[in-house]
mmCIF file of C-alpha atoms and ligand atoms in Angstrom:
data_model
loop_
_atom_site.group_PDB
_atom_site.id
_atom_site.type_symbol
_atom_site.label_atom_id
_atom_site.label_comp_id
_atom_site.label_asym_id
_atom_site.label_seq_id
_atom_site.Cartn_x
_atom_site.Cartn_y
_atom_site.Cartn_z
ATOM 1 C CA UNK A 21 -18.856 -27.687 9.683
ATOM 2 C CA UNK A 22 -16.642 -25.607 11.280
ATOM 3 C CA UNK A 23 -16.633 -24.483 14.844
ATOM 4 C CA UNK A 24 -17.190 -20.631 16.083
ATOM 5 C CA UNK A 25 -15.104 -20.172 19.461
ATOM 6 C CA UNK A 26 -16.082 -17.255 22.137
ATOM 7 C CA UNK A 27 -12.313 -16.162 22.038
ATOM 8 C CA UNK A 28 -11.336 -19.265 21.371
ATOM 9 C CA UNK A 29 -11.817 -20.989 24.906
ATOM 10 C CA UNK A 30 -13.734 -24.186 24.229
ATOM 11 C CA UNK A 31 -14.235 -25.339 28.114
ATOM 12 C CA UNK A 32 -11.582 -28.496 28.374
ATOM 13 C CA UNK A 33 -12.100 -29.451 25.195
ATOM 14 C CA UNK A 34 -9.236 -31.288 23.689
ATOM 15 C CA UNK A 35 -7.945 -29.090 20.763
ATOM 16 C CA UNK A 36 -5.118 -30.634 18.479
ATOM 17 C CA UNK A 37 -3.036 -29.811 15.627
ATOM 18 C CA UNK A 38 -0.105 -30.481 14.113
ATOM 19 C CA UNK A 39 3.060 -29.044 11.836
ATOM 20 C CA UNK A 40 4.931 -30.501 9.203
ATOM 21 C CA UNK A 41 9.218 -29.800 9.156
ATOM 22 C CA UNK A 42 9.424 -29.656 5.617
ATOM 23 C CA UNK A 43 11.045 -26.279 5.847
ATOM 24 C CA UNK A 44 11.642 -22.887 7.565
ATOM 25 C CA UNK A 45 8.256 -21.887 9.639
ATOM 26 C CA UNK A 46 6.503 -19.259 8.227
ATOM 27 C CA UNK A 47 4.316 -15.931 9.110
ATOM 28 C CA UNK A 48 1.308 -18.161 7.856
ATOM 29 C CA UNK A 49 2.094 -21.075 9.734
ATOM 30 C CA UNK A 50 2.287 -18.479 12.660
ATOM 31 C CA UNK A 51 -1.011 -16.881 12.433
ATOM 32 C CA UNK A 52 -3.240 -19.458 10.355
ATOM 33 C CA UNK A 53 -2.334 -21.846 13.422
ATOM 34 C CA UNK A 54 0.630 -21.779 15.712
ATOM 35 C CA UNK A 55 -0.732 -18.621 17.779
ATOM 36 C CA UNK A 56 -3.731 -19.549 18.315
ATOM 37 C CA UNK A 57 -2.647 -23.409 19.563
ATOM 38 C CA UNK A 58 -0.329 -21.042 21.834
ATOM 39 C CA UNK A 59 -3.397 -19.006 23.313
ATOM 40 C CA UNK A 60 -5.696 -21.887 23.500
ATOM 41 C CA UNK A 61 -2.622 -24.106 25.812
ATOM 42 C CA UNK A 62 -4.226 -21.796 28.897
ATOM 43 C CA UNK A 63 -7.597 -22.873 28.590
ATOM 44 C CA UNK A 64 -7.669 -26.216 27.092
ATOM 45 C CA UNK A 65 -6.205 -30.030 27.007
ATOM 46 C CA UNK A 66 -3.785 -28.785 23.904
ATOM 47 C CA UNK A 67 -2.326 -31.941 21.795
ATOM 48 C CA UNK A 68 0.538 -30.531 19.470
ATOM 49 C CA UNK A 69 2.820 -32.493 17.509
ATOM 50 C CA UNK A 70 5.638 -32.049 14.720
ATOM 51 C CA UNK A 71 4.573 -34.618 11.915
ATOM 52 C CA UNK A 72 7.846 -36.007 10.806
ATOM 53 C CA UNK A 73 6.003 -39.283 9.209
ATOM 54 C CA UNK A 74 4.109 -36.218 6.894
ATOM 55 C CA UNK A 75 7.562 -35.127 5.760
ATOM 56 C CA UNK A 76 8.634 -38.227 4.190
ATOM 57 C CA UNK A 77 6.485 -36.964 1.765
ATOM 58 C CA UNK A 78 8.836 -34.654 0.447
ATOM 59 C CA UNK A 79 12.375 -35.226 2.231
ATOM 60 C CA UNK A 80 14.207 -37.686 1.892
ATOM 61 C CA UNK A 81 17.642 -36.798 3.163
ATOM 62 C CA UNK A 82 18.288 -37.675 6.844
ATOM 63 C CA UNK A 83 19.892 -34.800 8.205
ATOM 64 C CA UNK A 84 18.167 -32.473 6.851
ATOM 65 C CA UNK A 85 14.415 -33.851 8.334
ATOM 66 C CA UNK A 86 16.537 -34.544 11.763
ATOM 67 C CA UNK A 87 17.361 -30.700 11.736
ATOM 68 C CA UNK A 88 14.268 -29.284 10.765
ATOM 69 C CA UNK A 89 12.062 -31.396 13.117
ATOM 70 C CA UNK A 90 14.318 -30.250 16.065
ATOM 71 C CA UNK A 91 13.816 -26.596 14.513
ATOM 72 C CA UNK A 92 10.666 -26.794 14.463
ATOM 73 C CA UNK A 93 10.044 -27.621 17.927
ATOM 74 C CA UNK A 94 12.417 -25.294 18.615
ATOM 75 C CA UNK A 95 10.155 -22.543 17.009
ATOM 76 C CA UNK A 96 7.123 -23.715 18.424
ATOM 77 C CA UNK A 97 8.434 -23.327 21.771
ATOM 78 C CA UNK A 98 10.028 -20.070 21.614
ATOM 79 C CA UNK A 99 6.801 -18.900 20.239
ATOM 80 C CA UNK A 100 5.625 -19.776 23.588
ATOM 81 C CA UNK A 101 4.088 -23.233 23.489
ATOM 82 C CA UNK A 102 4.549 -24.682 26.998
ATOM 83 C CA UNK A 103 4.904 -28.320 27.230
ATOM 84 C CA UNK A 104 4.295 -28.038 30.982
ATOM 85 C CA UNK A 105 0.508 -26.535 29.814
ATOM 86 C CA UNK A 106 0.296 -28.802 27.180
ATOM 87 C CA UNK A 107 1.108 -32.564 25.214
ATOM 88 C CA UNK A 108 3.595 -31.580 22.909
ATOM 89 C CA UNK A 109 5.959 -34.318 21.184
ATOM 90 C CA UNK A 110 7.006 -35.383 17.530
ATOM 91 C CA UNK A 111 4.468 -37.609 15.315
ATOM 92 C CA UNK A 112 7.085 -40.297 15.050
ATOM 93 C CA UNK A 113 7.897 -41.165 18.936
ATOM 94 C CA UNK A 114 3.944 -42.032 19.228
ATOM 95 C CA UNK A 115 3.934 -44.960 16.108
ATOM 96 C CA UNK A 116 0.999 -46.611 17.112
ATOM 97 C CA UNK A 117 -0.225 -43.604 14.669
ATOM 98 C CA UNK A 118 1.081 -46.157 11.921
ATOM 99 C CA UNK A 119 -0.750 -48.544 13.102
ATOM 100 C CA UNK A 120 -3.992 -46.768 13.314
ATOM 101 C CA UNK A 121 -3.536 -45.452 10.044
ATOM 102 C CA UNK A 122 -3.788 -49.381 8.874
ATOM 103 C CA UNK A 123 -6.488 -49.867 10.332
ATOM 104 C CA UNK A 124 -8.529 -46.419 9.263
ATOM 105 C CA UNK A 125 -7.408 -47.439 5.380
ATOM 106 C CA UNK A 126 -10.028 -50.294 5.422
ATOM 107 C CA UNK A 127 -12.945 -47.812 5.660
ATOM 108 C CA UNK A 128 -11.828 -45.429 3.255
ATOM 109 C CA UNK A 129 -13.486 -44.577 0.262
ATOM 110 C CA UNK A 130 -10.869 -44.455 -2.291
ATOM 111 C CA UNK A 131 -12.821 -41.676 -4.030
ATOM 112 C CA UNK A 132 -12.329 -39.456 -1.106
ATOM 113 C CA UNK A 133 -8.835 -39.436 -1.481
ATOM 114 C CA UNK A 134 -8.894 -39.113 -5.484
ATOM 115 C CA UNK A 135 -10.602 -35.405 -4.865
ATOM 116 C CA UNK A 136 -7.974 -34.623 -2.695
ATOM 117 C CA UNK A 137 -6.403 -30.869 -3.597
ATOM 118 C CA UNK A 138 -3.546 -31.322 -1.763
ATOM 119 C CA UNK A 139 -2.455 -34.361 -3.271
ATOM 120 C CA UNK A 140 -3.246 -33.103 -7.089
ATOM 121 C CA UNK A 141 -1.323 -29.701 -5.926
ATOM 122 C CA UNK A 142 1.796 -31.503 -4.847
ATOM 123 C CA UNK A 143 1.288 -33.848 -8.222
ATOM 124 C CA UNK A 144 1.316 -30.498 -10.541
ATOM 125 C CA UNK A 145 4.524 -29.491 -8.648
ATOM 126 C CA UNK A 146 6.588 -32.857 -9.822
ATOM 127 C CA UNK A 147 6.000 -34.749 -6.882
ATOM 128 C CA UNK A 148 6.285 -38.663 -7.474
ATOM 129 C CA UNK A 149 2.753 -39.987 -6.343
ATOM 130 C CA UNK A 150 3.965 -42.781 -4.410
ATOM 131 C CA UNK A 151 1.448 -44.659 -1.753
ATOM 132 C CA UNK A 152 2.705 -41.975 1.239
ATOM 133 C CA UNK A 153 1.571 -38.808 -0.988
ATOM 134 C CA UNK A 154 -1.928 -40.553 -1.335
ATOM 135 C CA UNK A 155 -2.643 -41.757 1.773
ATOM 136 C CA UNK A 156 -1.423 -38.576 3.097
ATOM 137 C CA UNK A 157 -4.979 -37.547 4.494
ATOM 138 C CA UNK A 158 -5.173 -41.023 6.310
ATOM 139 C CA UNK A 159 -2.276 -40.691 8.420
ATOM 140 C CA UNK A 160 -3.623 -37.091 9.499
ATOM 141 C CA UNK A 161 -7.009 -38.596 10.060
ATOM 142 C CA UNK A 162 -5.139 -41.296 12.384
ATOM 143 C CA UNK A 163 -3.211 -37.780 14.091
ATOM 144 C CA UNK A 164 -6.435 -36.333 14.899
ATOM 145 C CA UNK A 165 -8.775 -39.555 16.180
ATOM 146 C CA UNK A 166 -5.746 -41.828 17.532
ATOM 147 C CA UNK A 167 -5.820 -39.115 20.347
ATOM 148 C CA UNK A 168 -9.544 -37.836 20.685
ATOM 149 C CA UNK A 169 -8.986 -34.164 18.788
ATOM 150 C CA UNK A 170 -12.235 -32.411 19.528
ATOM 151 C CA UNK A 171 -10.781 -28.928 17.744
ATOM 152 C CA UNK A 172 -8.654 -28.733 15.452
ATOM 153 C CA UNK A 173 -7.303 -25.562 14.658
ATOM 154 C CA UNK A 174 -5.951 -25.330 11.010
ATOM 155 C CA UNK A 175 -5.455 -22.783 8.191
ATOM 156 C CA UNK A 176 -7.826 -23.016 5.093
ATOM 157 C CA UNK A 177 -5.658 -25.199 3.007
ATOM 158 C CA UNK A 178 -6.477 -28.444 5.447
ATOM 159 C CA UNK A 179 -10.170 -27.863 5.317
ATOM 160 C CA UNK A 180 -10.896 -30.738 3.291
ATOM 161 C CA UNK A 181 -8.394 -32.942 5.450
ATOM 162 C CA UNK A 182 -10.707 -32.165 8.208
ATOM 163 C CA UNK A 183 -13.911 -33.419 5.910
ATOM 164 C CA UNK A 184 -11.699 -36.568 4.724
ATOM 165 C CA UNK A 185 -11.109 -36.769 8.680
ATOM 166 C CA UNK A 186 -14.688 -36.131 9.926
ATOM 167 C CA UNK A 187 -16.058 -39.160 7.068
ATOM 168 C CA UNK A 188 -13.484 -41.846 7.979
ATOM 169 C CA UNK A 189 -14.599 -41.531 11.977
ATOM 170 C CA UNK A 190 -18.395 -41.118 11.157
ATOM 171 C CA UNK A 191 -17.594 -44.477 8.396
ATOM 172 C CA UNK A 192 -15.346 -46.302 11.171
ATOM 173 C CA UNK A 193 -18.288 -45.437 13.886
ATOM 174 C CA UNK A 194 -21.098 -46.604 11.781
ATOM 175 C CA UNK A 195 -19.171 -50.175 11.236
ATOM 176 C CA UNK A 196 -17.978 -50.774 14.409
ATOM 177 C CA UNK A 197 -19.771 -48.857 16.920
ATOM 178 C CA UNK A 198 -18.637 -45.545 18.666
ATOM 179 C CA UNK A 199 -15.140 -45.062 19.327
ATOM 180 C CA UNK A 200 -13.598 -42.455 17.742
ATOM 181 C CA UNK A 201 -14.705 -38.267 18.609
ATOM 182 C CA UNK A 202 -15.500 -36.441 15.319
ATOM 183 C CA UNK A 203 -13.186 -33.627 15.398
ATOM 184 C CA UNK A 204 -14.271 -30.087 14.205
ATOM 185 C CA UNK A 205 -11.702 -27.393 12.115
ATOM 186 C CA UNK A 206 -11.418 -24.366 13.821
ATOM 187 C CA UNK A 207 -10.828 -22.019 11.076
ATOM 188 C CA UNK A 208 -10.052 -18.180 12.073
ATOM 189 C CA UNK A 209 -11.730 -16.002 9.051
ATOM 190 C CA UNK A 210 -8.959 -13.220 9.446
ATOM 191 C CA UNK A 211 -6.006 -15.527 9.258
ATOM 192 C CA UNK A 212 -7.220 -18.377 7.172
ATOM 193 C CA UNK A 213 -5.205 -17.865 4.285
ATOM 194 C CA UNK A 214 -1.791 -15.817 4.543
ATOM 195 C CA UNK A 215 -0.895 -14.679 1.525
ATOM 196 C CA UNK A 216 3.186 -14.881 0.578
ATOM 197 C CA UNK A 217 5.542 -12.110 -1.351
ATOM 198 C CA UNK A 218 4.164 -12.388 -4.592
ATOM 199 C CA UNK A 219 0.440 -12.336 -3.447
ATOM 200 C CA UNK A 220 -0.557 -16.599 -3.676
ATOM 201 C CA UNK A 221 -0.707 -18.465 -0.601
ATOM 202 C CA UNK A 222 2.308 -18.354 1.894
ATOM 203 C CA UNK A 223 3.777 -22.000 1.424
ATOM 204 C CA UNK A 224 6.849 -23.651 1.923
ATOM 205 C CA UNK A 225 6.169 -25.478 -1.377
ATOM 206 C CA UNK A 226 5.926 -22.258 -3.336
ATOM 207 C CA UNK A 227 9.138 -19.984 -2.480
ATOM 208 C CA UNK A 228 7.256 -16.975 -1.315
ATOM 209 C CA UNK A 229 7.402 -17.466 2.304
ATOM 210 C CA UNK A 230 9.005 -15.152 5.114
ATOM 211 C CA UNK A 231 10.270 -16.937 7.890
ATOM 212 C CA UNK A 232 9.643 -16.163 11.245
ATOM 213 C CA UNK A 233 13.369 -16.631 12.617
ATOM 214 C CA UNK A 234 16.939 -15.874 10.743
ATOM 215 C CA UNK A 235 18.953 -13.243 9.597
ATOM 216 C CA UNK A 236 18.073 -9.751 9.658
ATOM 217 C CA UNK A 237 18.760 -8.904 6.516
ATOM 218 C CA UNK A 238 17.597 -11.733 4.682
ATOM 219 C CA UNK A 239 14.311 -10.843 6.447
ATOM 220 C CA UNK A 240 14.092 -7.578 5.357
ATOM 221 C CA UNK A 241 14.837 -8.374 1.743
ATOM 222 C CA UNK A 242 11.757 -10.062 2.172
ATOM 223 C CA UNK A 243 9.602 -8.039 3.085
ATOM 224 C CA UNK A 244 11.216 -5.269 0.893
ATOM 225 C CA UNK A 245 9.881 -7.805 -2.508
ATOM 226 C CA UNK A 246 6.140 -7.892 -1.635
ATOM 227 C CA UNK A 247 5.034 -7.589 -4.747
ATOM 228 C CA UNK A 248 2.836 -4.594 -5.385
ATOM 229 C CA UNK A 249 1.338 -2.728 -8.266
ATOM 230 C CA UNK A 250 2.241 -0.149 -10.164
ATOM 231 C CA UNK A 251 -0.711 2.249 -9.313
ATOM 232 C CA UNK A 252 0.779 6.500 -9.447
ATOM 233 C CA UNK A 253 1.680 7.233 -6.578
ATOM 234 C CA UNK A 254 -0.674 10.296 -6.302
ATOM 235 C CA UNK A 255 -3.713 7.616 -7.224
ATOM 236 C CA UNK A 256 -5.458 5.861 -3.772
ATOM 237 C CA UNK A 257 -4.268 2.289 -3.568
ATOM 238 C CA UNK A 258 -6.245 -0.709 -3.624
ATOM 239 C CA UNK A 259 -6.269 -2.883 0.144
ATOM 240 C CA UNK A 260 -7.381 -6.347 -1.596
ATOM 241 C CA UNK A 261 -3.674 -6.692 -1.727
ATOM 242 C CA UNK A 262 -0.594 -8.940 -0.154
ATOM 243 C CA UNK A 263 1.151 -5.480 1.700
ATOM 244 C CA UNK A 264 -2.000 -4.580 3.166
ATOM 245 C CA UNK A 265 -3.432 -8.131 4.456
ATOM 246 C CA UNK A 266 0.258 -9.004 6.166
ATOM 247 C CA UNK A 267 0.526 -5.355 7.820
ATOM 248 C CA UNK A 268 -3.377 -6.249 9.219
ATOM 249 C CA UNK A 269 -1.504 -9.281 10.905
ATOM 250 C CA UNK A 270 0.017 -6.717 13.147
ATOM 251 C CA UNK A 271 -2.640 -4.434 14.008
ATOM 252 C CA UNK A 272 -5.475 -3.799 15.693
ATOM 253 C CA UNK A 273 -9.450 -2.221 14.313
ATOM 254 C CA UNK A 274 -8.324 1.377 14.550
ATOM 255 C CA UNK A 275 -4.568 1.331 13.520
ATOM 256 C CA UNK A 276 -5.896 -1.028 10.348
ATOM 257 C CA UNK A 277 -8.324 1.934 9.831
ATOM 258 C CA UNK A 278 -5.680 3.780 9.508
ATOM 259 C CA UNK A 279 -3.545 1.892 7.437
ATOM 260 C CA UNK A 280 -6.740 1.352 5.292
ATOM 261 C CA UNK A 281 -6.767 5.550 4.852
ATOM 262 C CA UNK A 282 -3.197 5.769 4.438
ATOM 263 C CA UNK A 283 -3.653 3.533 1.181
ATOM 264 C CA UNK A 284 -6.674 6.131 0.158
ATOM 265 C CA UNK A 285 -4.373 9.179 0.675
ATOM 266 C CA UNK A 286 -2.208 10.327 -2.473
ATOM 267 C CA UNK A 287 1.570 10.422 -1.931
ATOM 268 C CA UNK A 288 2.084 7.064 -0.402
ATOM 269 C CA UNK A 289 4.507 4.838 -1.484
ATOM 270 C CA UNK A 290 4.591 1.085 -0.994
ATOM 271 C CA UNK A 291 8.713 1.658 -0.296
ATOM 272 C CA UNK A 292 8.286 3.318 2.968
ATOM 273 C CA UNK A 293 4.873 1.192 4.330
ATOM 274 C CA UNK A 294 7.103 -2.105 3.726
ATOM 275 C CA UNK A 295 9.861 -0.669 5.837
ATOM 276 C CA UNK A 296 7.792 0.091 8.690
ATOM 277 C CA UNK A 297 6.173 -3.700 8.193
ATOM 278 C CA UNK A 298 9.354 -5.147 9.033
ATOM 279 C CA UNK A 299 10.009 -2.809 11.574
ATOM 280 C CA UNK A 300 7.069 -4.115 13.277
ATOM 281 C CA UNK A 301 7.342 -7.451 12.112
ATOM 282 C CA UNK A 302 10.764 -7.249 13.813
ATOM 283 C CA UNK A 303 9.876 -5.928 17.131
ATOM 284 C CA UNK A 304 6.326 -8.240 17.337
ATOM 285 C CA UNK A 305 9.497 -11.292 17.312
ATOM 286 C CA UNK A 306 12.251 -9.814 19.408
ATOM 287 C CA UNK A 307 11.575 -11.659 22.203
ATOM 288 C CA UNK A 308 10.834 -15.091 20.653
ATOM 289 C CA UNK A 309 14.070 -14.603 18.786
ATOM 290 C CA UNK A 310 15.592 -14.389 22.378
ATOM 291 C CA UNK A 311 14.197 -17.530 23.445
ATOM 292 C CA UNK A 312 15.153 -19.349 20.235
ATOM 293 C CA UNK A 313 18.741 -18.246 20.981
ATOM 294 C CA UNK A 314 18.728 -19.849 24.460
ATOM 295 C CA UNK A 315 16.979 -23.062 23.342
ATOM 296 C CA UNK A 316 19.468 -23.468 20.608
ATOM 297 C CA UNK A 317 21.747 -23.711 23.432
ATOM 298 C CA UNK A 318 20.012 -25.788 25.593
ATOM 299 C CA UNK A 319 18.346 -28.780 22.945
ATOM 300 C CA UNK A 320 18.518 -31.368 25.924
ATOM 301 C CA UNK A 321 15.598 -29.487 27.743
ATOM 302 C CA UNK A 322 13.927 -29.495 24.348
ATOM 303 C CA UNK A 323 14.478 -33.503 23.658
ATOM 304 C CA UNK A 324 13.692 -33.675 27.574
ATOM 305 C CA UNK A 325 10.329 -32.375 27.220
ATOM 306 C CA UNK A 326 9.692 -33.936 23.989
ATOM 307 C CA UNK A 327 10.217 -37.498 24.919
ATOM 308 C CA UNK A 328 7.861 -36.428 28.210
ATOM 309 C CA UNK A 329 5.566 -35.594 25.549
ATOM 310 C CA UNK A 330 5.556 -38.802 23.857
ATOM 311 C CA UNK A 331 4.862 -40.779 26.707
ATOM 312 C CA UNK A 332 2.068 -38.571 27.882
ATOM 313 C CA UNK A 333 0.143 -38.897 24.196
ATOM 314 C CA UNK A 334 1.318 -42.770 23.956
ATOM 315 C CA UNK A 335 -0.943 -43.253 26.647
ATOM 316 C CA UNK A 336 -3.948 -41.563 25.099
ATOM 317 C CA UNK A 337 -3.053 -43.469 21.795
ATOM 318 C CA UNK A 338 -2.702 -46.806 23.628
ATOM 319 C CA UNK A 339 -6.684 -45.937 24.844
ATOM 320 C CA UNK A 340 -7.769 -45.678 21.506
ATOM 321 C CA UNK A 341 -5.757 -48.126 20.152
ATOM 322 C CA UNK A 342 -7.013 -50.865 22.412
ATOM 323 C CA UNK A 343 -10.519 -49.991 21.719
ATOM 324 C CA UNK A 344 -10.085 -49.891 18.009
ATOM 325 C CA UNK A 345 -8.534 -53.390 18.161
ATOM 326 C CA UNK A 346 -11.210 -54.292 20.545
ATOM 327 C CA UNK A 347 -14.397 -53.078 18.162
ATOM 328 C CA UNK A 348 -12.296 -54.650 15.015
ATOM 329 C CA UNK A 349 -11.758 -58.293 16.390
ATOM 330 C CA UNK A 350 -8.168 -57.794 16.695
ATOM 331 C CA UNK A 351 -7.414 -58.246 20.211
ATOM 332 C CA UNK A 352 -5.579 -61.561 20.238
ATOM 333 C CA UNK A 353 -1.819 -61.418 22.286
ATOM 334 C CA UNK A 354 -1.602 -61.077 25.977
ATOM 335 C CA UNK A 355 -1.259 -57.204 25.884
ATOM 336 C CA UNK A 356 -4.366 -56.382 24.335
ATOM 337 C CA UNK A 357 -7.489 -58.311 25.936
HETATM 338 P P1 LIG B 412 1.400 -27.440 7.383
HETATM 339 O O1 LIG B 412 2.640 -27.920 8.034
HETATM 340 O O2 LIG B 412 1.434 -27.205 5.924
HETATM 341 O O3 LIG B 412 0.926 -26.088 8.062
HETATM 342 C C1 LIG B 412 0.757 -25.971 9.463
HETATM 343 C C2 LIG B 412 -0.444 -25.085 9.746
HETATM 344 O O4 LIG B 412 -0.256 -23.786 9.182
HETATM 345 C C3 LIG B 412 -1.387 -23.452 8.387
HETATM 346 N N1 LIG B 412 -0.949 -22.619 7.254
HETATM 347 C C4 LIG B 412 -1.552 -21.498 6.875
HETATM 348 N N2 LIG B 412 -2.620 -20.839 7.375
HETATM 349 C C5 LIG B 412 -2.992 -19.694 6.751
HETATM 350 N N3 LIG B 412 -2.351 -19.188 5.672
HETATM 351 C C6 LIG B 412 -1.271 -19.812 5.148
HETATM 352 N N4 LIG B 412 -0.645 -19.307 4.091
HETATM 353 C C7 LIG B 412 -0.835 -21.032 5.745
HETATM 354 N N5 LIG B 412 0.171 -21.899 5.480
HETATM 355 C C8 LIG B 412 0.079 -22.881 6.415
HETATM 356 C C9 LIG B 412 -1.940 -24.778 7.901
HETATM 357 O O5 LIG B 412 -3.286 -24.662 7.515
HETATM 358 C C10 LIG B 412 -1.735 -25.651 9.115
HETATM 359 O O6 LIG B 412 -2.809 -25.514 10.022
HETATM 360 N N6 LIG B 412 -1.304 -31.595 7.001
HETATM 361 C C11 LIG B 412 -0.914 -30.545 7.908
HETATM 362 C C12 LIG B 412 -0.199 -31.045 9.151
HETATM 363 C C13 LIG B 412 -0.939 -32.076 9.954
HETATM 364 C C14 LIG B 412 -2.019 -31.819 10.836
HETATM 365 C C15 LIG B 412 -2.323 -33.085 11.418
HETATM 366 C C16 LIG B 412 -2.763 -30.686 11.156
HETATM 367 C C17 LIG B 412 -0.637 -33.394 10.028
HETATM 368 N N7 LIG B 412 -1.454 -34.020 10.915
HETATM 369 C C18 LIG B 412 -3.357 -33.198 12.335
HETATM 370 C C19 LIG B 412 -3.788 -30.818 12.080
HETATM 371 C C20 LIG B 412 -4.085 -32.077 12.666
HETATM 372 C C21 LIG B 412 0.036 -29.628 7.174
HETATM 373 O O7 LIG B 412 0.658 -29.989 6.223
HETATM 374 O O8 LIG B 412 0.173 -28.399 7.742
#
């Protein structure tokens, strides 16, 4: 089931979601999620976290998670996430979210997680299945109920962590009473599924991403190797198609009318409608590039409001926590009775 919004405002409703640093952020992170977590910070109780313990997954060099978590908070926040409006911290400062994720494994159904597509997609790319890859969807489960996620807004491709999410709660509920909130996906039909350059899904795993921050030129090349057909020029073009669904990012009914007729008209050419994406692409950025620059120069206010971050959501996690431990018979030690 997934939820409708009126604009997206759901009245103080606690909407969460989360990001994995496993590489450079992308225009589908940006509009299958990140924007609308950054429009919903004004009228909600926004949770938003970097998932570090995710990455493991598929990094395993120090540095290089260490740099792209930091970038990727960096991102989020020049992008306009406020962590004054909002709980914003990285998965791995809040570990209780280990712990809960023990605890979640004993009511899943094993079968659940053997239909996972994720997990079979990142098999089919060479990935080692090791125990992190599987339980993968258990650990984002634990994300979203450890801190009471009512909404989740998410891109297509984590639809079915959401179901995986939505059974373990209703299975953990039914066995030990009521404690955890079953979370809805918020799924936006425009921007549900970005495609990259060469027309698949945008993803970090497969190459064909363009990144929302770095060099001009590198950029550009990007957008300059969209793949398109090779339909004559004087012959209408067809709009199912990568160049036309990323420009549509950018504009509004009428102009994507009028992109839509431009493609009809003879004498276009893909060349010049790619140049003026960038152009607009560029401009749409400028002024989150400007706070990127400035935050790369001041990371102390970004680790400042991170670790404030981490102690706000502890709390919420320590909640949870203590009633899961509570409903499970696990409340033996002085701190949890
Ligand atoms: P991740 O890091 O792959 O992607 C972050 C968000 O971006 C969306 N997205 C897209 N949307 C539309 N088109 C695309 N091409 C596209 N590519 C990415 C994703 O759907 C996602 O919403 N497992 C999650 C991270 C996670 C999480 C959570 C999310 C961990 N715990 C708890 C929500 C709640 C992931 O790998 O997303």
């Amino acid at each position: 089931m997934e939820t409708i919004s009126f604009y997206g405002i759901f009245p103080m409703k606690r909407v969460l979601s989360g990001i994995q640093p496993s590489g450079e952020l992308h225009l589908g992170n940006y509009f299958g999620m990140m924007s609308r977590m950054i429009k919903y910070q004004n009228e909600n109780d926004l949770f938003c976290f970097i998932v570090n313990y995710h990455a493991l997954t598929t990094i395993q060099d120090k540095d290089r998670l260490m740099n792209n978590t930091i970038n990727a908070a960096m991102d989020f926040m020049s992008l306009g996430l406020d962590p004054e409006k909002s709980t914003f911290w990285v998965q791995s400062d809040v570990p209780q979210v280990c712990e809960s994720t023990w605890l979640l494994s004993n009511v899943v159904n094993l079968g659940l997680l053997d239909r996972s597509t994720s997990y079979k997609d990142k098999l089919s790319k060479g990935l080692t299945p090791n125990l992190g890859l599987y339980s993968y969807p258990v650990l984002m489960a634990s994300d979203i109920l450890l801190f009471g996620g009512e909404i989740v807004p998410v891109g297509q491709d984590q639809k079915q962590h959401l179901e995986i999410t939505r059974d373990i709660a209703t299975r953990f509920n039914n066995i030990y009473g009521e404690v955890f909130v079953i979370p809805e996906p918020e799924i936006e039909k425009s921007t549900k599924l970005i495609p990259g350059i060469d027309g698949q899904k945008m993803s970090k795993s497969y190459g064909n991403t363009i990144p929302l921050f770095g060099e001009e030129k590198n950029i550009r090349k990007k957008f300059m190797s969209i793949v398109t057909d090779s339909t004559d020029i004087q012959k209408p073009k067809d709009t199912d198609t990568a160049l036309f669904h990323l420009f549509s990012l950018f504009l509004n009914k009428s102009e994507k009318e009028e992109l839509a007729n431009r493609f009809m008209t003879p004498g276009m050419r893909y060349g010049d409608i790619k140049k003026e994406l960038f152009e607009c692409f560029w401009s749409y950025f400028e002024p989150f590039r400007e706070k990127r620059i400035y935050l790369e120069n001041h990371k102390d206010f970004v680790f400042d409001n991170l670790k404030k971050g981490a102690e706000k959501a502890s709390l919420v996690a320590e909640g949870y926590m203590n009633k899961a431990r509570h409903a499970m018979g696990l409340n033996f030690g002085s701190t949890n009775v």
